[in-house]
mmCIF file of C-alpha atoms and ligand atoms in Angstrom:
data_model
loop_
_atom_site.group_PDB
_atom_site.id
_atom_site.type_symbol
_atom_site.label_atom_id
_atom_site.label_comp_id
_atom_site.label_asym_id
_atom_site.label_seq_id
_atom_site.Cartn_x
_atom_site.Cartn_y
_atom_site.Cartn_z
ATOM 1 C CA UNK A 1 0.000 0.000 0.000
ATOM 2 C CA UNK A 2 1.279 3.467 -0.852
ATOM 3 C CA UNK A 3 2.111 5.614 2.110
ATOM 4 C CA UNK A 4 0.274 8.929 1.883
ATOM 5 C CA UNK A 5 1.591 12.241 3.134
ATOM 6 C CA UNK A 6 -0.552 15.356 3.504
ATOM 7 C CA UNK A 7 1.082 18.684 2.707
ATOM 8 C CA UNK A 8 -0.166 21.972 4.130
ATOM 9 C CA UNK A 9 0.855 24.756 1.752
ATOM 10 C CA UNK A 10 1.722 27.841 3.815
ATOM 11 C CA UNK A 11 3.298 30.025 1.110
ATOM 12 C CA UNK A 12 0.463 32.550 0.916
ATOM 13 C CA UNK A 13 0.606 33.086 4.717
ATOM 14 C CA UNK A 14 3.949 32.167 6.297
ATOM 15 C CA UNK A 15 5.584 32.716 2.911
ATOM 16 C CA UNK A 16 4.401 36.272 2.454
ATOM 17 C CA UNK A 17 3.814 37.594 5.996
ATOM 18 C CA UNK A 18 7.397 38.826 6.323
ATOM 19 C CA UNK A 19 7.683 40.266 2.820
ATOM 20 C CA UNK A 20 8.933 43.858 2.879
ATOM 21 C CA UNK A 21 7.356 44.977 -0.411
ATOM 22 C CA UNK A 22 3.609 45.569 -0.420
ATOM 23 C CA UNK A 23 1.871 42.742 -2.199
ATOM 24 C CA UNK A 24 -1.485 43.540 -3.716
ATOM 25 C CA UNK A 25 -4.309 41.206 -2.580
ATOM 26 C CA UNK A 26 -4.879 40.313 -6.261
ATOM 27 C CA UNK A 27 -1.428 38.661 -6.351
ATOM 28 C CA UNK A 28 -2.205 36.626 -3.228
ATOM 29 C CA UNK A 29 -5.545 35.595 -4.715
ATOM 30 C CA UNK A 30 -3.815 34.594 -7.926
ATOM 31 C CA UNK A 31 -1.199 32.627 -5.960
ATOM 32 C CA UNK A 32 -3.799 30.700 -3.954
ATOM 33 C CA UNK A 33 -5.868 29.935 -7.067
ATOM 34 C CA UNK A 34 -2.798 28.722 -8.930
ATOM 35 C CA UNK A 35 -1.749 26.564 -5.960
ATOM 36 C CA UNK A 36 -5.179 24.970 -5.794
ATOM 37 C CA UNK A 37 -4.644 23.817 -9.386
ATOM 38 C CA UNK A 38 -1.579 21.782 -8.340
ATOM 39 C CA UNK A 39 -3.347 19.070 -6.351
ATOM 40 C CA UNK A 40 -2.647 20.592 -2.935
ATOM 41 C CA UNK A 41 -5.564 19.897 -0.610
ATOM 42 C CA UNK A 42 -4.753 22.377 2.191
ATOM 43 C CA UNK A 43 -3.705 25.935 1.384
ATOM 44 C CA UNK A 44 -3.329 28.485 4.177
ATOM 45 C CA UNK A 45 -5.013 31.618 2.909
ATOM 46 C CA UNK A 46 -4.101 34.356 5.403
ATOM 47 C CA UNK A 47 -4.022 35.527 9.004
ATOM 48 C CA UNK A 48 -6.648 37.581 10.843
ATOM 49 C CA UNK A 49 -4.086 39.192 13.133
ATOM 50 C CA UNK A 50 -3.454 42.806 14.065
ATOM 51 C CA UNK A 51 -2.369 44.765 10.967
ATOM 52 C CA UNK A 52 -0.115 46.781 13.267
ATOM 53 C CA UNK A 53 1.791 43.608 14.078
ATOM 54 C CA UNK A 54 1.819 42.015 10.624
ATOM 55 C CA UNK A 55 0.919 44.609 7.964
ATOM 56 C CA UNK A 56 1.322 42.125 5.135
ATOM 57 C CA UNK A 57 -1.688 40.093 6.336
ATOM 58 C CA UNK A 58 -3.950 43.171 6.631
ATOM 59 C CA UNK A 59 -6.182 42.359 3.675
ATOM 60 C CA UNK A 60 -6.756 38.716 4.545
ATOM 61 C CA UNK A 61 -10.536 39.230 4.343
ATOM 62 C CA UNK A 62 -10.257 40.632 0.792
ATOM 63 C CA UNK A 63 -8.007 37.742 -0.171
ATOM 64 C CA UNK A 64 -10.282 35.130 1.387
ATOM 65 C CA UNK A 65 -13.411 36.429 -0.302
ATOM 66 C CA UNK A 66 -11.578 36.794 -3.621
ATOM 67 C CA UNK A 67 -10.297 33.250 -4.046
ATOM 68 C CA UNK A 68 -12.105 30.557 -6.031
ATOM 69 C CA UNK A 69 -12.780 28.037 -3.321
ATOM 70 C CA UNK A 70 -12.609 24.470 -4.547
ATOM 71 C CA UNK A 71 -14.664 21.863 -2.707
ATOM 72 C CA UNK A 72 -11.645 19.529 -2.529
ATOM 73 C CA UNK A 73 -9.399 22.140 -0.918
ATOM 74 C CA UNK A 74 -9.357 23.453 2.642
ATOM 75 C CA UNK A 75 -8.269 27.085 3.192
ATOM 76 C CA UNK A 76 -7.306 27.582 6.859
ATOM 77 C CA UNK A 77 -6.474 31.017 8.282
ATOM 78 C CA UNK A 78 -4.593 32.013 11.447
ATOM 79 C CA UNK A 79 -6.480 33.685 14.294
ATOM 80 C CA UNK A 80 -4.847 34.905 17.553
ATOM 81 C CA UNK A 81 -8.010 35.831 19.475
ATOM 82 C CA UNK A 82 -11.824 36.126 19.321
ATOM 83 C CA UNK A 83 -11.635 39.247 17.187
ATOM 84 C CA UNK A 84 -9.655 37.380 14.535
ATOM 85 C CA UNK A 85 -11.930 34.364 14.809
ATOM 86 C CA UNK A 86 -15.066 36.449 14.300
ATOM 87 C CA UNK A 87 -13.538 38.131 11.252
ATOM 88 C CA UNK A 88 -12.543 34.750 9.812
ATOM 89 C CA UNK A 89 -15.972 33.228 10.490
ATOM 90 C CA UNK A 90 -17.665 36.263 8.903
ATOM 91 C CA UNK A 91 -15.969 35.578 5.557
ATOM 92 C CA UNK A 92 -16.807 31.867 5.730
ATOM 93 C CA UNK A 93 -13.575 30.266 6.941
ATOM 94 C CA UNK A 94 -14.130 26.573 7.615
ATOM 95 C CA UNK A 95 -10.833 26.014 9.382
ATOM 96 C CA UNK A 96 -8.775 28.284 11.635
ATOM 97 C CA UNK A 97 -5.379 27.885 13.262
ATOM 98 C CA UNK A 98 -4.454 29.205 16.687
ATOM 99 C CA UNK A 99 -0.796 29.694 17.544
ATOM 100 C CA UNK A 100 1.375 29.747 20.637
ATOM 101 C CA UNK A 101 4.923 28.743 21.503
ATOM 102 C CA UNK A 102 7.072 26.476 23.644
ATOM 103 C CA UNK A 103 9.154 29.550 24.554
ATOM 104 C CA UNK A 104 7.823 32.260 26.891
ATOM 105 C CA UNK A 105 9.979 34.971 25.328
ATOM 106 C CA UNK A 106 8.921 34.138 21.786
ATOM 107 C CA UNK A 107 5.284 34.082 22.869
ATOM 108 C CA UNK A 108 5.686 37.608 24.281
ATOM 109 C CA UNK A 109 7.465 38.909 21.187
ATOM 110 C CA UNK A 110 5.025 37.333 18.737
ATOM 111 C CA UNK A 111 1.716 37.886 20.512
ATOM 112 C CA UNK A 112 2.396 40.210 23.458
ATOM 113 C CA UNK A 113 1.212 37.456 25.796
ATOM 114 C CA UNK A 114 2.610 34.702 27.991
ATOM 115 C CA UNK A 115 1.923 31.132 26.892
ATOM 116 C CA UNK A 116 -0.878 30.915 29.486
ATOM 117 C CA UNK A 117 -2.370 34.181 28.201
ATOM 118 C CA UNK A 118 -2.407 32.863 24.619
ATOM 119 C CA UNK A 119 -4.498 29.954 25.909
ATOM 120 C CA UNK A 120 -6.829 32.392 27.690
ATOM 121 C CA UNK A 121 -7.304 34.110 24.324
ATOM 122 C CA UNK A 122 -8.007 31.059 22.269
ATOM 123 C CA UNK A 123 -9.929 28.803 24.651
ATOM 124 C CA UNK A 124 -13.115 30.757 23.697
ATOM 125 C CA UNK A 125 -12.029 30.651 20.033
ATOM 126 C CA UNK A 126 -11.914 26.863 20.103
ATOM 127 C CA UNK A 127 -15.291 26.661 21.872
ATOM 128 C CA UNK A 128 -16.941 29.035 19.362
ATOM 129 C CA UNK A 129 -15.332 27.196 16.453
ATOM 130 C CA UNK A 130 -16.684 23.861 17.649
ATOM 131 C CA UNK A 131 -20.186 25.374 18.009
ATOM 132 C CA UNK A 132 -19.962 26.580 14.402
ATOM 133 C CA UNK A 133 -18.400 23.349 13.097
ATOM 134 C CA UNK A 134 -15.209 25.172 12.181
ATOM 135 C CA UNK A 135 -12.148 22.957 12.630
ATOM 136 C CA UNK A 136 -9.158 24.196 14.592
ATOM 137 C CA UNK A 137 -5.502 23.443 14.072
ATOM 138 C CA UNK A 138 -2.896 24.431 16.662
ATOM 139 C CA UNK A 139 0.639 25.693 16.111
ATOM 140 C CA UNK A 140 3.509 25.493 18.580
ATOM 141 C CA UNK A 141 6.504 27.672 17.676
ATOM 142 C CA UNK A 142 10.143 27.221 18.711
ATOM 143 C CA UNK A 143 9.901 23.454 19.228
ATOM 144 C CA UNK A 144 13.595 22.950 18.443
ATOM 145 C CA UNK A 145 15.045 26.250 19.549
ATOM 146 C CA UNK A 146 14.162 29.874 20.225
ATOM 147 C CA UNK A 147 15.870 32.989 18.852
ATOM 148 C CA UNK A 148 15.771 34.488 22.366
ATOM 149 C CA UNK A 149 16.023 31.524 24.775
ATOM 150 C CA UNK A 150 18.162 29.071 22.780
ATOM 151 C CA UNK A 151 17.499 25.388 23.507
ATOM 152 C CA UNK A 152 13.919 24.396 24.271
ATOM 153 C CA UNK A 153 13.071 21.428 26.476
ATOM 154 C CA UNK A 154 11.021 18.706 24.758
ATOM 155 C CA UNK A 155 8.883 18.560 27.930
ATOM 156 C CA UNK A 156 7.804 22.174 27.300
ATOM 157 C CA UNK A 157 6.835 21.298 23.718
ATOM 158 C CA UNK A 158 4.864 18.256 24.885
ATOM 159 C CA UNK A 159 3.077 20.319 27.548
ATOM 160 C CA UNK A 160 1.919 23.019 25.109
ATOM 161 C CA UNK A 161 1.049 20.540 22.328
ATOM 162 C CA UNK A 162 -0.925 18.448 24.841
ATOM 163 C CA UNK A 163 -2.911 21.464 26.017
ATOM 164 C CA UNK A 164 -3.854 22.369 22.443
ATOM 165 C CA UNK A 165 -4.864 18.786 21.746
ATOM 166 C CA UNK A 166 -6.931 18.539 24.946
ATOM 167 C CA UNK A 167 -8.751 21.764 24.046
ATOM 168 C CA UNK A 168 -9.863 20.242 20.746
ATOM 169 C CA UNK A 169 -7.279 21.046 18.076
ATOM 170 C CA UNK A 170 -7.453 18.142 15.633
ATOM 171 C CA UNK A 171 -3.826 18.563 14.660
ATOM 172 C CA UNK A 172 -0.809 20.216 16.263
ATOM 173 C CA UNK A 173 1.810 21.634 13.933
ATOM 174 C CA UNK A 174 5.254 21.674 15.540
ATOM 175 C CA UNK A 175 7.172 24.688 14.284
ATOM 176 C CA UNK A 176 10.943 24.854 13.968
ATOM 177 C CA UNK A 177 10.527 28.601 13.619
ATOM 178 C CA UNK A 178 14.179 29.465 13.059
ATOM 179 C CA UNK A 179 15.237 26.243 11.365
ATOM 180 C CA UNK A 180 17.857 25.199 13.933
ATOM 181 C CA UNK A 181 16.544 21.642 14.263
ATOM 182 C CA UNK A 182 18.519 18.586 13.214
ATOM 183 C CA UNK A 183 17.656 14.954 12.462
ATOM 184 C CA UNK A 184 18.715 13.902 15.983
ATOM 185 C CA UNK A 185 16.953 16.809 17.647
ATOM 186 C CA UNK A 186 13.683 16.066 15.869
ATOM 187 C CA UNK A 187 13.871 12.421 16.899
ATOM 188 C CA UNK A 188 14.464 13.307 20.559
ATOM 189 C CA UNK A 189 11.714 15.940 20.566
ATOM 190 C CA UNK A 190 9.175 13.624 18.902
ATOM 191 C CA UNK A 191 10.049 10.696 21.209
ATOM 192 C CA UNK A 192 8.797 12.935 24.003
ATOM 193 C CA UNK A 193 5.869 14.680 22.281
ATOM 194 C CA UNK A 194 4.341 11.484 20.870
ATOM 195 C CA UNK A 195 3.957 10.226 24.450
ATOM 196 C CA UNK A 196 1.462 13.103 24.929
ATOM 197 C CA UNK A 197 -0.082 13.610 21.465
ATOM 198 C CA UNK A 198 -0.340 10.697 18.986
ATOM 199 C CA UNK A 199 1.864 11.042 15.884
ATOM 200 C CA UNK A 200 -1.338 10.844 13.792
ATOM 201 C CA UNK A 201 -2.334 14.239 15.243
ATOM 202 C CA UNK A 202 1.010 15.956 14.689
ATOM 203 C CA UNK A 203 2.464 17.881 11.766
ATOM 204 C CA UNK A 204 6.014 19.061 11.109
ATOM 205 C CA UNK A 205 6.633 22.712 10.210
ATOM 206 C CA UNK A 206 10.277 23.125 9.316
ATOM 207 C CA UNK A 207 11.953 26.344 8.286
ATOM 208 C CA UNK A 208 15.079 25.671 6.251
ATOM 209 C CA UNK A 209 17.502 28.228 7.699
ATOM 210 C CA UNK A 210 20.299 25.694 8.265
ATOM 211 C CA UNK A 211 19.412 23.491 5.275
ATOM 212 C CA UNK A 212 18.181 20.678 7.549
ATOM 213 C CA UNK A 213 14.465 20.726 6.757
ATOM 214 C CA UNK A 214 14.354 17.657 4.479
ATOM 215 C CA UNK A 215 16.418 15.653 6.978
ATOM 216 C CA UNK A 216 14.055 16.817 9.711
ATOM 217 C CA UNK A 217 11.079 15.613 7.676
ATOM 218 C CA UNK A 218 12.737 12.189 7.330
ATOM 219 C CA UNK A 219 13.222 12.060 11.103
ATOM 220 C CA UNK A 220 9.577 12.979 11.638
ATOM 221 C CA UNK A 221 8.438 10.344 9.113
ATOM 222 C CA UNK A 222 10.414 7.767 11.123
ATOM 223 C CA UNK A 223 8.436 8.854 14.182
ATOM 224 C CA UNK A 224 5.123 8.339 12.376
ATOM 225 C CA UNK A 225 4.284 11.933 11.378
ATOM 226 C CA UNK A 226 2.529 12.118 7.991
ATOM 227 C CA UNK A 227 1.619 15.822 7.675
ATOM 228 C CA UNK A 228 4.106 18.541 6.759
ATOM 229 C CA UNK A 229 3.807 22.273 6.255
ATOM 230 C CA UNK A 230 5.784 23.707 3.366
ATOM 231 C CA UNK A 231 5.903 26.765 1.208
ATOM 232 C CA UNK A 232 5.982 27.064 -2.571
ATOM 233 C CA UNK A 233 9.410 28.237 -3.689
ATOM 234 C CA UNK A 234 10.594 28.170 -0.048
ATOM 235 C CA UNK A 235 9.036 31.566 0.646
ATOM 236 C CA UNK A 236 8.766 32.701 4.215
ATOM 237 C CA UNK A 237 9.889 33.742 7.650
ATOM 238 C CA UNK A 238 8.342 35.076 10.842
ATOM 239 C CA UNK A 239 8.525 38.836 11.475
ATOM 240 C CA UNK A 240 9.089 38.178 15.190
ATOM 241 C CA UNK A 241 11.830 35.559 14.753
ATOM 242 C CA UNK A 242 15.062 37.350 13.818
ATOM 243 C CA UNK A 243 17.100 35.403 11.281
ATOM 244 C CA UNK A 244 14.323 32.974 10.368
ATOM 245 C CA UNK A 245 14.358 32.053 6.701
ATOM 246 C CA UNK A 246 11.681 30.486 4.544
ATOM 247 C CA UNK A 247 9.810 27.266 5.056
ATOM 248 C CA UNK A 248 11.043 24.129 3.382
ATOM 249 C CA UNK A 249 10.122 24.421 -0.316
ATOM 250 C CA UNK A 250 7.043 22.408 -1.251
ATOM 251 C CA UNK A 251 8.647 21.319 -4.533
ATOM 252 C CA UNK A 252 11.625 19.792 -2.675
ATOM 253 C CA UNK A 253 9.340 17.915 -0.284
ATOM 254 C CA UNK A 254 7.189 16.581 -3.134
ATOM 255 C CA UNK A 255 10.296 15.494 -5.083
ATOM 256 C CA UNK A 256 11.715 13.645 -2.069
ATOM 257 C CA UNK A 257 8.471 11.958 -1.020
ATOM 258 C CA UNK A 258 7.177 10.957 -4.455
ATOM 259 C CA UNK A 259 10.568 9.431 -5.318
ATOM 260 C CA UNK A 260 10.333 7.425 -2.084
ATOM 261 C CA UNK A 261 6.942 6.037 -3.193
ATOM 262 C CA UNK A 262 4.919 8.279 -0.899
ATOM 263 C CA UNK A 263 1.866 9.901 -2.468
ATOM 264 C CA UNK A 264 1.330 13.634 -1.971
ATOM 265 C CA UNK A 265 -1.317 14.210 -4.658
ATOM 266 C CA UNK A 266 0.729 17.160 -5.898
ATOM 267 C CA UNK A 267 1.587 17.729 -9.564
ATOM 268 C CA UNK A 268 5.263 18.720 -9.303
ATOM 269 C CA UNK A 269 5.461 20.208 -12.805
ATOM 270 C CA UNK A 270 2.458 22.469 -12.178
ATOM 271 C CA UNK A 271 3.861 23.470 -8.795
ATOM 272 C CA UNK A 272 7.230 24.436 -10.288
ATOM 273 C CA UNK A 273 5.400 26.669 -12.773
ATOM 274 C CA UNK A 274 3.677 28.440 -9.857
ATOM 275 C CA UNK A 275 7.010 28.666 -8.017
ATOM 276 C CA UNK A 276 8.683 30.349 -10.987
ATOM 277 C CA UNK A 277 5.723 32.714 -11.412
ATOM 278 C CA UNK A 278 5.606 33.887 -7.768
ATOM 279 C CA UNK A 279 9.401 34.235 -7.623
ATOM 280 C CA UNK A 280 9.396 36.338 -10.777
ATOM 281 C CA UNK A 281 6.499 38.411 -9.394
ATOM 282 C CA UNK A 282 8.484 39.083 -6.208
ATOM 283 C CA UNK A 283 11.667 39.729 -8.178
ATOM 284 C CA UNK A 284 13.821 36.866 -6.957
ATOM 285 C CA UNK A 285 15.058 33.370 -7.726
ATOM 286 C CA UNK A 286 13.036 30.390 -6.448
ATOM 287 C CA UNK A 287 14.543 29.022 -3.213
ATOM 288 C CA UNK A 288 13.575 25.474 -4.209
ATOM 289 C CA UNK A 289 16.658 23.517 -5.265
ATOM 290 C CA UNK A 290 14.462 21.221 -7.370
ATOM 291 C CA UNK A 291 12.847 24.105 -9.259
ATOM 292 C CA UNK A 292 16.239 25.721 -9.865
ATOM 293 C CA UNK A 293 17.820 22.450 -11.000
ATOM 294 C CA UNK A 294 14.970 21.707 -13.417
ATOM 295 C CA UNK A 295 15.207 25.229 -14.878
ATOM 296 C CA UNK A 296 18.980 24.803 -15.373
ATOM 297 C CA UNK A 297 18.422 21.398 -16.965
ATOM 298 C CA UNK A 298 15.836 22.876 -19.375
ATOM 299 C CA UNK A 299 18.194 25.723 -20.281
ATOM 300 C CA UNK A 300 20.932 23.256 -21.307
ATOM 301 C CA UNK A 301 18.731 21.058 -23.470
HETATM 302 P P1 HMG B 1 -1.876 43.381 21.474
HETATM 303 O O1 HMG B 1 -1.269 44.672 21.049
HETATM 304 O O2 HMG B 1 -1.433 42.789 22.754
HETATM 305 O O3 HMG B 1 -3.442 43.347 21.521
HETATM 306 O O4 HMG B 1 -1.636 42.349 20.281
HETATM 307 P P2 HMG B 1 -4.553 44.410 21.619
HETATM 308 O O5 HMG B 1 -5.788 43.652 21.918
HETATM 309 O O6 HMG B 1 -4.117 45.523 22.518
HETATM 310 O O7 HMG B 1 -4.670 44.990 20.127
HETATM 311 C C1 HMG B 1 -3.764 45.866 19.521
HETATM 312 C C2 HMG B 1 -4.392 46.463 18.293
HETATM 313 O O8 HMG B 1 -4.648 45.417 17.331
HETATM 314 C C3 HMG B 1 -5.730 47.084 18.588
HETATM 315 O O9 HMG B 1 -5.905 48.124 17.635
HETATM 316 C C4 HMG B 1 -6.710 45.985 18.299
HETATM 317 O O10 HMG B 1 -7.987 46.439 17.946
HETATM 318 C C5 HMG B 1 -6.068 45.292 17.119
HETATM 319 P P3 HMG B 1 -5.861 49.674 18.104
HETATM 320 O O11 HMG B 1 -6.930 49.797 19.136
HETATM 321 O O12 HMG B 1 -4.465 49.874 18.686
HETATM 322 O O13 HMG B 1 -6.120 50.411 16.830
HETATM 323 N N1 HMG B 1 -6.373 43.872 17.040
HETATM 324 C C6 HMG B 1 -6.709 43.260 15.900
HETATM 325 N N2 HMG B 1 -6.856 43.712 14.636
HETATM 326 C C7 HMG B 1 -7.209 42.813 13.700
HETATM 327 N N3 HMG B 1 -7.378 41.502 13.954
HETATM 328 C C8 HMG B 1 -7.222 41.004 15.190
HETATM 329 C C9 HMG B 1 -6.872 41.907 16.225
HETATM 330 N N4 HMG B 1 -6.638 41.761 17.536
HETATM 331 C C10 HMG B 1 -6.342 42.955 18.026
HETATM 332 N N5 HMG B 1 -7.384 39.713 15.422
HETATM 333 C C11 HMG B 1 -2.177 40.370 19.028
HETATM 334 C C12 HMG B 1 -2.053 41.005 20.399
HETATM 335 C C13 HMG B 1 -2.288 38.869 19.191
HETATM 336 C C14 HMG B 1 -3.413 40.933 18.344
HETATM 337 C C15 HMG B 1 -0.907 40.726 18.206
HETATM 338 O O14 HMG B 1 0.220 40.415 18.959
HETATM 339 C C16 HMG B 1 -0.845 40.001 16.894
HETATM 340 O O15 HMG B 1 -1.666 40.200 16.028
HETATM 341 N N6 HMG B 1 0.175 39.102 16.722
HETATM 342 C C17 HMG B 1 0.268 38.305 15.529
HETATM 343 C C18 HMG B 1 1.687 37.957 15.252
HETATM 344 C C19 HMG B 1 1.740 37.076 14.025
HETATM 345 O O16 HMG B 1 0.816 37.022 13.232
HETATM 346 N N7 HMG B 1 2.900 36.381 13.855
HETATM 347 C C20 HMG B 1 3.086 35.516 12.718
HETATM 348 C C21 HMG B 1 2.242 34.291 12.764
HETATM 349 S S1 HMG B 1 2.887 33.028 13.828
HETATM 350 C C22 HMG B 1 4.140 32.281 12.891
HETATM 351 O O17 HMG B 1 4.480 32.744 11.830
HETATM 352 C C23 HMG B 1 4.751 30.979 13.367
HETATM 353 C C24 HMG B 1 4.235 29.786 12.568
HETATM 354 O O18 HMG B 1 4.523 29.905 11.196
HETATM 355 C C25 HMG B 1 4.883 28.503 13.117
HETATM 356 C C26 HMG B 1 6.399 28.612 13.234
HETATM 357 O O19 HMG B 1 7.078 28.786 12.212
HETATM 358 O O20 HMG B 1 6.868 28.499 14.365
HETATM 359 C C27 HMG B 1 2.716 29.638 12.711
HETATM 360 MG MG1 MG B 2 6.441 29.334 10.274
#
């Protein structure tokens, strides 16, 4: 039987939230629509956060209402509090993601709240979402290191992930926010976390700052995780995580998994076309090694 892996495309949210140049909502809409033509089944479509904190996500409502929503695709959005949840529900979001951290300092810098206070904010969000049959995903940042506190104890990750799971998040995405994780570190962290939350309810969210993201995905696969967040063209970074680079490139993940006999449902050729288009639109080279290698190969034919 083919092993199946679910990819959560975060390029239009994590990928663009840190972008310095103003990106017109029409480009984000175009990006999401193009991505939904590549076989991706989950495409993060924005964040209903304070525009003072993340200006790039300010028009998430315009983006959400502008996309062509396909029945086979889910379009989750981030919400930090009830205000964000209500705005997301008002435009018809069917899935939201709440986010906190395993590091107190990062939680303060990212959301102006302690870890406990983030839970105070989103406990009512999760209750309201359940009432409205809106599904909730949970994010934990800094699971393998924090830009302010350094090493993070796996017990702290397990504690926060367990709380999210107990509150009703169907899946907990474990974020290596600054990409400092390694194969060994992921294994150690997941050995601990899977004793609290089953691997079937976990996702890996690896930024590729140190070039370890694919190795980290392999480590997570070994531990039973089958859901990974990734970003077309390797776009991304968190505005409150100094030095964080983009997410692992979706093309590179698809190339690795499909060649290992694991089905992602993603059309790699179509995805590389989208990667080249968004990179050109933003005025840069794709960060995906696979997309760059294929372009070089084409050029020499
Ligand atoms: P605060 O300043 O403590 O809260 O921010 P506040 O309630 O005092 O609100 C401040 C202002 O924002 C007020 O406006 C509110 O009305 C407004 P003012 O009165 O000053 O004009 N406001 C809102 N506006 C729109 N939508 C809302 C909202 N809430 C308040 N929902 C807050 C607290 C959580 C709002 C703020 O810190 C915030 O928005 N933080 C978001 C940071 C963020 O989005 N970071 C990136 C996403 S997380 C990430 O990238 C990591 C991840 O990828 C995983 C990984 O890699 O680790 C997921
Ligand atoms: Mg991230």
